[in-house]
């Protein structure tokens, strides 16, 4: 058990090292992240123009929401399971993953954790310390709020990971997955509350979003971070995340089992 | 029971038919037509421990497909495979521990990291005891000279170096069986020779069973006692290499250097297959004519400067089999050993 864990952890280490070999990539991601932060900051500033609060959400809260959301997105974007599995299926390198005594989805997760931690330590963390110092957004006020936020963010990450890898696995059937990808990224950017919190949605859309797994990715952790979700309200939100994680992970296992029996190796 | 048992193995692929033109493309969005390609068609063989078997055939014959089923990557359409008692695709992880695989056209090493890092990772993946790891690395190093590039990122290695690293990587966990899919493809003569001697060493001294596919017949000649020849997904010959030479190699080639250029050379029972300056390559059937007969006949008519006789090369033999579609059933009485 311990040995198995050590083995997976080795992938985290190797992928951390590999990320270090590609610093330019890290910087370009950071620039992209700052740009979208700038754009969404401006959009929300314009939307709030002349109003102290909209639907009981102050501009200060909204700014905090978008800042923490962008920080989380910066972290998520360092892991690329969808892109990676597509690449492997297209090139046929997926064959080697079948020749290893490990579980591929799990090893991918640990590999992603490596590039994510590299990206977090070298880019996201220093960048957002500066930004938070500049804009003074609302941050968690207690250790328990921090703890719940981190727990919720981790659950959100795992939900997104399971969903993204599941979508990536459709490559086994489709080879070209441009359309599937678009559906996935569109759903994530809209329903997760990545840039527009769910409480600004029209009622019908909010109801729809609350029935989907995506809100657990950014919306719930963001809301906990800025204190919009607090006290007793946090528990059902976390429970929602846990249930969705179980469902999404189950779906991932199911699709993986099907996919690995259907493998076609490209290029001989 | 043999180490590897293959019984009536078949693999079919469904390929979506592409329809021509824009309307065709649109139509195929809604209604796809598939054609079925049979890559492997009822193949059976068994391989014993410690054997070194050449698995050969032309492009698209089904070699790689078979290897991929034996390693557990692909799921057979029908038929049975047992590798050391395991059904590869059902027990992928357990099977992975007992086999090593090299695909000549791919690498299992981490592209962006120094080569040694991939070895270290494999050590963790297969949980190789530190002592064993050290011993293996020392041995591989001795034959393959890994030291010279262990610190170099894999993407900067030459093809020869990368192949050396890849085969070492495949053997690090002491597999019982080694599958080599075109292990010498694209390598120069020196690098090829190095690979071969390493494969031989592993087979002889460690008793690793080796199955290799190749297009290079000298790989087969230098490495394998046994050869399984397949074409169009079927076994055409399974047996000793020397036997195929004996039975099939009725052809001899006489190379004659004439004193002067001869335009109208002809001789009964002899076919000119090549000419270069005053040199002619003459093909004859050794059961009909003897070389000495021919030489005396030729020397009666022409001035001969030099003469030599060539044995049939295995490559030529195999080309004959494919091109003329000889059914080997007729040629070999012991077509298969099963």
XYZ file of C-alpha atoms in Angstrom:
606
model
C 0.000 0.000 0.000
C 2.724 2.394 1.077
C 4.872 1.209 -1.813
C 2.074 1.783 -4.291
C 1.591 5.279 -2.972
C 5.310 5.922 -3.272
C 5.175 4.751 -6.861
C 2.405 7.176 -7.752
C 4.189 9.914 -5.876
C 7.224 9.315 -8.071
C 5.101 10.470 -11.010
C 4.360 13.676 -9.141
C 8.078 14.231 -8.635
C 8.974 13.474 -12.242
C 6.290 15.706 -13.601
C 7.397 18.503 -11.248
C 10.877 18.122 -12.732
C 9.512 18.069 -16.240
C 7.607 21.291 -15.676
C 10.853 22.871 -14.588
C 12.288 22.006 -18.007
C 9.609 24.161 -19.621
C 9.693 27.482 -17.898
C 8.454 29.440 -20.878
C 5.266 27.428 -20.758
C 4.818 28.446 -17.147
C 5.280 32.110 -17.978
C 2.942 32.071 -20.920
C 0.242 30.491 -18.793
C 0.732 33.194 -16.190
C 0.426 35.927 -18.786
C -2.779 34.338 -20.066
C -4.099 34.150 -16.533
C -3.303 37.818 -15.809
C -4.962 38.856 -19.053
C -8.217 37.095 -18.344
C -8.129 38.410 -14.806
C -7.745 41.922 -16.223
C -10.580 41.440 -18.682
C -13.036 40.039 -16.129
C -12.019 42.619 -13.564
C -12.848 45.373 -16.053
C -16.106 43.762 -17.096
C -17.321 43.483 -13.522
C -16.141 47.010 -12.775
C -18.191 48.284 -15.698
C -21.237 46.220 -14.736
C -21.133 47.560 -11.202
C -20.569 51.138 -12.360
C -22.515 53.437 -10.060
C -23.874 50.622 -7.895
C -22.589 49.618 -4.500
C -24.193 46.266 -4.684
C -26.172 44.156 -7.131
C -28.540 41.532 -5.783
C -26.991 42.065 -2.362
C -23.502 41.300 -3.586
C -21.112 44.179 -3.078
C -18.495 45.080 -5.635
C -15.861 44.208 -3.064
C -17.300 40.661 -2.815
C -17.506 40.331 -6.565
C -13.897 41.441 -6.972
C -12.831 38.928 -4.341
C -14.862 36.255 -6.131
C -13.213 36.870 -9.466
C -9.725 37.020 -7.936
C -9.961 33.707 -6.120
C -11.713 32.171 -9.101
C -8.870 33.184 -11.413
C -6.304 31.878 -8.926
C -8.077 28.500 -8.839
C -8.377 28.453 -12.612
C -4.665 29.153 -12.855
C -4.052 26.071 -10.739
C -6.502 23.873 -12.658
C -5.086 24.881 -16.012
C -1.656 23.532 -15.153
C -3.093 20.031 -15.320
C -4.134 18.899 -18.770
C -5.650 15.396 -18.649
C -7.921 15.959 -21.645
C -5.139 17.219 -23.849
C -2.769 14.525 -22.663
C -5.043 11.586 -23.270
C -5.943 12.882 -26.717
C -2.282 13.185 -27.536
C -1.571 9.670 -26.345
C -4.443 8.132 -28.235
C -3.589 10.005 -31.425
C 0.072 9.091 -31.352
C -0.568 5.563 -30.133
C 1.606 6.067 -27.062
C -1.396 4.984 -25.024
C -0.121 1.459 -25.716
C 2.597 1.861 -23.106
C 0.089 2.836 -20.455
C -1.512 -0.567 -20.927
C 1.822 -2.229 -20.309
C 2.307 -0.924 -16.822
C 1.296 -2.436 -13.535
C -0.525 0.711 -12.456
C -3.870 2.341 -12.848
C -3.722 4.886 -15.645
C -6.330 7.397 -14.418
C -4.689 7.420 -11.013
C -1.187 7.828 -12.352
C -2.417 10.701 -14.534
C -3.840 12.393 -11.480
C -0.547 12.147 -9.634
C 1.340 13.331 -12.712
C -0.924 16.347 -12.911
C -0.378 17.092 -9.263
C 3.322 17.429 -10.079
C 2.901 20.058 -12.762
C 0.246 21.782 -10.698
C 2.430 22.061 -7.643
C 5.305 23.380 -9.743
C 3.051 25.947 -11.338
C 1.483 26.840 -8.009
C 4.754 27.391 -6.195
C 6.593 29.206 -8.963
C 3.810 31.248 -10.510
C 0.325 31.300 -9.037
C 1.277 31.737 -5.404
C 3.722 34.655 -5.820
C 1.482 36.319 -8.395
C -1.634 36.187 -6.248
C 0.153 37.290 -3.099
C 1.034 40.478 -4.952
C -2.439 40.863 -6.452
C -4.170 40.243 -3.132
C -1.898 42.770 -1.473
C -2.768 45.319 -4.172
C -6.552 44.877 -4.263
C -7.239 43.889 -0.677
C -10.096 41.480 -1.447
C -12.101 39.624 1.200
C -10.251 36.578 2.377
C -11.185 33.875 4.882
C -11.060 35.277 8.383
C -10.613 32.102 10.377
C -8.508 28.998 10.189
C -11.641 26.885 9.855
C -12.863 28.976 6.920
C -9.457 28.518 5.275
C -9.612 24.803 5.962
C -13.110 24.415 4.521
C -12.139 26.476 1.492
C -9.096 24.296 0.817
C -11.154 21.135 1.272
C -13.814 22.441 -1.077
C -11.237 23.585 -3.635
C -9.608 20.133 -3.550
C -12.980 18.442 -4.058
C -13.650 20.855 -6.910
C -10.356 19.983 -8.502
C -11.061 16.241 -8.287
C -14.535 16.704 -9.783
C -13.086 18.644 -12.689
C -10.307 16.097 -13.095
C -12.726 13.154 -13.242
C -15.003 14.926 -15.699
C -12.183 16.131 -17.909
C -10.508 12.728 -18.121
C -13.871 11.105 -18.853
C -14.400 13.510 -21.730
C -10.836 12.885 -22.862
C -11.491 9.150 -22.930
C -14.109 9.633 -25.618
C -11.100 9.997 -27.895
C -10.958 6.199 -27.836
C -14.176 6.088 -29.804
C -14.037 9.297 -31.753
C -10.321 9.987 -32.365
C -11.262 13.581 -33.248
C -12.928 15.102 -30.242
C -13.077 18.802 -31.089
C -16.842 18.911 -30.618
C -16.841 16.991 -27.355
C -14.112 19.265 -26.100
C -16.135 22.365 -26.900
C -19.169 21.024 -25.044
C -16.970 20.268 -22.052
C -15.199 23.626 -21.940
C -18.412 25.519 -22.549
C -20.172 23.681 -19.724
C -17.270 24.270 -17.389
C -16.981 27.965 -18.120
C -20.699 28.606 -17.795
C -22.040 26.252 -15.152
C -19.042 26.189 -12.828
C -19.410 29.846 -11.969
C -15.847 30.444 -13.106
C -16.485 34.052 -14.117
C -20.181 34.620 -13.431
C -21.380 33.454 -10.009
C -24.525 31.331 -10.038
C -26.506 33.864 -8.046
C -26.505 36.227 -11.051
C -28.025 33.583 -13.295
C -31.705 33.846 -14.293
C -33.753 31.515 -12.110
C -34.163 28.749 -14.671
C -30.455 28.697 -15.463
C -29.516 28.767 -11.812
C -31.804 25.812 -11.208
C -30.212 23.969 -14.106
C -26.711 24.758 -12.834
C -27.599 23.544 -9.365
C -28.510 20.169 -10.840
C -25.139 19.780 -12.562
C -21.752 18.805 -11.115
C -19.933 21.887 -12.415
C -20.856 24.289 -9.585
C -18.675 22.229 -7.285
C -15.615 23.104 -9.345
C -15.333 26.874 -8.757
C -18.584 28.311 -7.481
C -18.750 26.517 -4.124
C -15.091 27.018 -3.117
C -15.195 30.647 -4.326
C -18.332 31.344 -2.312
C -16.773 29.806 0.790
C -13.630 31.871 0.249
C -15.419 35.225 0.129
C -17.762 34.271 2.958
C -20.980 34.203 0.916
C -21.383 30.606 1.984
C -20.874 30.377 5.696
C -21.973 28.680 8.863
C -24.520 25.912 8.395
C -24.865 26.608 4.654
C -21.410 25.190 3.994
C -22.265 21.600 4.873
C -24.889 20.896 2.226
C -22.578 22.532 -0.337
C -19.697 20.267 0.651
C -22.012 17.260 0.673
C -23.094 18.200 -2.835
C -19.436 18.224 -3.898
C -18.723 14.860 -2.287
C -21.733 13.228 -3.938
C -20.810 14.644 -7.331
C -17.224 13.553 -6.892
C -18.359 9.988 -6.209
C -20.636 10.056 -9.245
C -18.019 11.612 -11.546
C -15.297 9.280 -10.375
C -17.611 6.289 -10.865
C -18.354 7.545 -14.354
C -14.647 7.890 -15.046
C -13.995 4.304 -13.924
C -16.865 3.034 -16.015
C -15.758 4.856 -19.162
C -12.136 3.870 -18.568
C -13.029 0.189 -18.291
C -15.001 0.385 -21.511
C -12.358 2.434 -23.286
C -9.445 0.206 -22.381
C -11.220 -2.758 -23.942
C -11.811 -0.798 -27.098
C -8.336 0.429 -27.653
C -7.129 1.016 -31.173
C -3.474 1.838 -31.570
C -2.809 4.489 -34.160
C 0.121 4.139 -36.477
C 0.917 0.449 -36.323
C 2.449 -26.434 -21.188
C 4.309 -23.888 -23.257
C 5.095 -20.411 -22.060
C 3.014 -18.793 -24.769
C -0.035 -20.475 -26.244
C -1.984 -18.958 -29.109
C -5.072 -20.744 -30.418
C -7.179 -19.661 -33.385
C -6.446 -16.043 -32.745
C -8.398 -13.496 -34.797
C -8.549 -9.726 -34.793
C -10.880 -7.630 -36.888
C -10.930 -3.870 -37.119
C -13.920 -1.842 -38.124
C -12.869 1.008 -40.336
C -15.199 3.877 -41.148
C -15.496 4.271 -44.877
C -14.739 7.738 -46.058
C -17.107 8.970 -48.654
C -15.815 11.242 -51.309
C -16.506 14.902 -51.666
C -18.427 17.378 -49.581
C -21.774 15.641 -49.831
C -20.090 12.393 -48.905
C -18.568 14.029 -45.859
C -21.960 15.365 -44.835
C -23.643 12.067 -45.424
C -21.102 10.233 -43.304
C -21.991 12.545 -40.410
C -25.331 10.839 -40.161
C -24.798 7.496 -41.668
C -21.456 5.808 -41.402
C -20.473 2.803 -43.353
C -17.894 0.478 -42.012
C -15.644 -2.006 -43.655
C -14.163 -4.829 -41.670
C -10.492 -5.460 -41.976
C -9.213 -8.790 -40.797
C -5.748 -8.172 -39.459
C -5.163 -11.548 -37.871
C -6.984 -14.549 -39.204
C -6.883 -17.775 -37.243
C -3.316 -17.843 -36.023
C -2.090 -20.608 -33.739
C 1.351 -21.295 -32.339
C 3.102 -22.060 -29.107
C 6.423 -20.882 -27.814
C 8.493 -22.532 -25.124
C 10.617 -21.007 -22.400
C 13.959 -19.697 -23.579
C 13.104 -19.707 -27.271
C 14.023 -16.877 -29.574
C 11.452 -16.587 -32.309
C 11.371 -14.347 -35.347
C 7.872 -13.253 -36.224
C 7.996 -11.938 -39.723
C 5.893 -10.872 -42.622
C 5.407 -7.937 -44.972
C 3.840 -4.642 -43.926
C 0.257 -5.103 -42.864
C 0.623 -8.851 -42.406
C -0.605 -8.655 -38.825
C 2.692 -8.851 -36.954
C 2.249 -5.851 -34.732
C -1.392 -6.661 -34.147
C -0.404 -10.087 -32.850
C 2.286 -8.609 -30.610
C -0.214 -6.099 -29.249
C -2.615 -8.885 -28.381
C 0.130 -10.933 -26.745
C 1.115 -7.981 -24.602
C -2.487 -7.306 -23.629
C -2.864 -3.937 -25.323
C -5.421 -5.157 -27.827
C -8.366 -7.387 -27.125
C -8.698 -10.311 -29.565
C -11.894 -10.631 -31.602
C -11.812 -14.354 -31.021
C -9.390 -17.095 -30.128
C -7.300 -17.715 -27.084
C -4.018 -16.426 -25.745
C -2.167 -17.586 -22.672
C 1.070 -15.947 -21.680
C 2.625 -17.858 -18.832
C -0.866 -18.900 -17.857
C -2.372 -15.415 -17.970
C -4.915 -14.031 -20.394
C -3.087 -10.822 -21.293
C -5.940 -8.367 -21.836
C -7.864 -9.568 -18.814
C -4.906 -9.400 -16.480
C -3.000 -6.507 -17.947
C -1.262 -5.453 -14.786
C -0.064 -8.908 -13.820
C 0.970 -9.601 -17.376
C 2.897 -6.332 -17.450
C 5.152 -7.578 -14.676
C 6.256 -10.638 -16.608
C 6.850 -9.067 -20.004
C 9.107 -6.417 -21.449
C 8.172 -4.613 -24.635
C 10.075 -2.482 -27.126
C 8.330 -0.802 -30.015
C 11.043 0.366 -32.374
C 9.004 3.325 -33.502
C 7.957 4.578 -30.094
C 9.669 5.269 -26.850
C 8.561 4.478 -23.351
C 11.008 6.974 -21.895
C 10.081 10.412 -20.627
C 10.906 12.674 -23.498
C 11.863 15.775 -21.545
C 13.858 14.305 -18.695
C 17.407 12.951 -18.478
C 17.414 9.277 -19.416
C 18.323 8.119 -15.914
C 15.072 9.604 -14.591
C 13.015 7.215 -16.702
C 14.977 4.293 -15.294
C 14.439 5.571 -11.761
C 10.743 5.859 -12.480
C 10.591 2.295 -13.788
C 12.339 1.181 -10.645
C 9.444 2.628 -8.666
C 6.752 1.424 -11.062
C 7.905 -2.177 -10.956
C 9.178 -1.919 -7.401
C 12.536 -3.336 -8.323
C 14.665 -4.070 -5.270
C 17.594 -1.612 -5.090
C 20.203 -4.374 -5.328
C 18.636 -5.907 -8.380
C 18.279 -2.495 -9.976
C 21.957 -1.779 -9.436
C 23.007 -5.160 -10.839
C 20.854 -4.770 -13.916
C 21.995 -1.246 -14.579
C 25.609 -2.373 -14.278
C 25.124 -5.222 -16.735
C 23.168 -3.154 -19.274
C 25.709 -0.427 -18.963
C 28.501 -2.824 -19.750
C 26.962 -4.018 -23.010
C 25.008 -0.959 -24.071
C 27.237 1.858 -22.801
C 24.365 3.689 -21.228
C 26.683 5.848 -19.153
C 27.554 8.115 -22.020
C 24.019 9.506 -22.224
C 22.308 8.808 -18.904
C 22.279 12.500 -18.040
C 21.050 13.604 -21.465
C 17.351 14.335 -21.977
C 15.743 11.630 -24.093
C 14.689 14.057 -26.822
C 18.368 14.808 -27.499
C 19.447 11.185 -27.895
C 20.375 9.719 -31.259
C 18.130 6.928 -32.499
C 20.768 4.337 -31.643
C 21.131 5.651 -28.115
C 17.382 5.852 -27.645
C 16.918 2.265 -28.748
C 19.618 1.127 -26.361
C 17.912 2.997 -23.562
C 14.525 1.610 -24.562
C 15.597 -2.001 -24.548
C 17.330 -1.554 -21.213
C 14.137 0.016 -19.886
C 12.134 -2.976 -21.084
C 14.382 -5.404 -19.227
C 14.924 -3.585 -15.984
C 12.237 -5.499 -14.108
C 13.566 -8.923 -15.179
C 10.708 -9.933 -17.434
C 10.385 -13.572 -18.463
C 9.394 -12.633 -21.983
C 10.660 -9.872 -24.206
C 8.617 -8.616 -27.141
C 10.556 -6.633 -29.695
C 8.594 -4.927 -32.429
C 11.136 -3.901 -35.044
C 13.968 -3.284 -32.612
C 16.558 -2.433 -35.251
C 14.462 -0.213 -37.490
C 16.437 2.769 -38.728
C 19.658 1.797 -36.975
C 23.056 1.785 -38.653
C 25.100 -1.389 -38.990
C 27.112 -0.896 -35.823
C 24.088 -0.049 -33.726
C 22.202 -3.022 -35.140
C 25.021 -5.361 -34.253
C 25.094 -3.989 -30.749
C 21.382 -4.509 -30.287
C 21.661 -8.042 -31.578
C 24.475 -9.039 -29.289
C 22.553 -7.630 -26.369
C 19.436 -9.570 -27.303
C 21.520 -12.715 -27.670
C 23.138 -12.172 -24.307
C 19.788 -11.692 -22.575
C 18.370 -14.790 -24.214
C 21.350 -17.026 -23.498
C 22.456 -15.961 -20.081
C 19.182 -14.936 -18.551
C 16.905 -17.338 -20.347
C 14.569 -14.579 -21.432
C 12.169 -15.773 -24.112
C 12.319 -13.390 -27.048
C 9.743 -12.770 -29.758
C 10.801 -10.283 -32.341
C 9.310 -8.821 -35.474
C 11.548 -7.307 -38.070
C 11.963 -6.506 -41.719
C 15.667 -7.057 -41.529
C 16.320 -10.673 -42.397
C 19.813 -10.550 -41.025
C 18.233 -9.931 -37.603
C 16.465 -13.231 -38.027
C 19.477 -15.050 -39.401
C 21.710 -13.872 -36.626
C 19.279 -14.284 -33.778
C 16.569 -16.817 -34.316
C 16.506 -20.551 -34.666
C 12.820 -20.500 -35.295
C 10.766 -18.356 -37.563
C 7.053 -17.804 -37.847
C 6.212 -16.373 -41.200
C 2.842 -14.712 -41.621
C 1.077 -13.055 -44.485
C -2.420 -11.636 -44.727
C -3.030 -12.530 -41.115
C -2.197 -16.204 -41.481
C 0.734 -18.394 -40.576
C 2.553 -19.470 -43.708
C 5.475 -21.173 -42.112
C 6.473 -22.041 -38.605
C 9.701 -23.882 -38.114
C 13.431 -23.854 -38.190
C 15.236 -21.337 -40.225
C 17.722 -23.859 -41.669
C 14.880 -25.974 -42.930
C 13.367 -23.200 -44.939
C 16.737 -22.719 -46.567
C 17.148 -26.370 -47.376
C 13.702 -26.963 -48.700
C 13.102 -23.728 -50.361
C 16.540 -22.790 -51.403
C 16.743 -24.726 -54.606
C 18.006 -21.655 -56.288
C 21.667 -20.831 -56.542
C 23.183 -17.786 -58.045
C 26.326 -17.963 -60.107
C 28.228 -14.717 -60.405
C 30.436 -14.615 -63.458
C 32.936 -11.950 -64.463
C 33.574 -12.184 -68.187
C 36.740 -10.967 -69.867
C 34.758 -8.885 -72.297
C 31.257 -7.526 -72.556
C 28.781 -10.030 -73.897
C 25.506 -8.780 -75.279
C 23.735 -11.946 -76.172
C 24.489 -14.263 -73.319
C 22.092 -17.157 -73.012
C 22.226 -20.639 -71.612
C 19.581 -23.270 -71.075
C 18.183 -23.418 -67.568
C 19.877 -20.195 -66.560
C 18.283 -16.821 -66.021
C 20.205 -13.549 -65.979
C 18.828 -11.662 -63.033
C 21.256 -8.782 -62.927
C 24.130 -7.325 -64.873
C 26.751 -4.756 -64.115
C 29.552 -4.106 -66.588
C 30.994 -7.462 -67.471
C 29.481 -9.147 -64.466
C 26.365 -11.304 -64.683
C 24.257 -12.813 -61.955
C 22.896 -16.123 -63.172
C 20.093 -17.920 -61.414
C 19.738 -21.679 -61.714
C 18.027 -24.562 -60.020
C 20.559 -26.705 -58.268
C 18.450 -29.809 -58.586
C 18.491 -29.558 -62.354
C 22.003 -28.297 -62.951
C 25.148 -28.459 -60.951
C 27.385 -25.450 -60.754
C 30.340 -27.292 -62.253
C 28.251 -28.319 -65.270
C 27.259 -24.740 -65.891
C 30.755 -23.403 -65.404
C 32.196 -25.800 -67.930
C 29.430 -24.990 -70.403
C 30.004 -21.276 -70.025
C 33.770 -21.526 -70.217
C 33.483 -23.431 -73.466
C 31.870 -20.436 -75.110
C 33.283 -17.447 -73.266
C 36.405 -16.214 -71.537
C 35.826 -16.147 -67.780
C 37.818 -13.896 -65.486
C 36.299 -14.772 -62.150
C 33.435 -16.821 -60.781
C 31.595 -17.282 -57.484
C 28.492 -19.000 -56.201
C 25.983 -17.368 -53.907
C 23.858 -19.192 -51.419
C 20.212 -18.277 -51.343
C 19.677 -15.425 -48.983
C 16.815 -15.772 -46.630
C 15.528 -12.423 -47.792
C 15.321 -13.652 -51.364
C 13.614 -16.809 -50.221
C 10.976 -14.946 -48.376
C 10.388 -12.578 -51.216
C 9.827 -15.616 -53.388
C 7.244 -16.917 -51.001
C 5.310 -13.677 -50.991
C 5.596 -12.752 -54.613
C 4.843 -16.085 -56.117
C 2.301 -16.919 -53.486
C 3.684 -20.373 -53.042
C 1.489 -22.296 -50.731
C 3.903 -23.554 -48.236
C 1.684 -26.499 -47.500
C 3.001 -27.944 -50.693
C 6.568 -27.063 -50.001
C 6.781 -28.050 -46.416
C 5.409 -31.231 -45.125
C 5.683 -29.987 -41.582
C 3.976 -26.687 -42.113
C 3.346 -26.025 -38.498
C 4.636 -27.685 -35.445
C 1.366 -27.642 -33.628
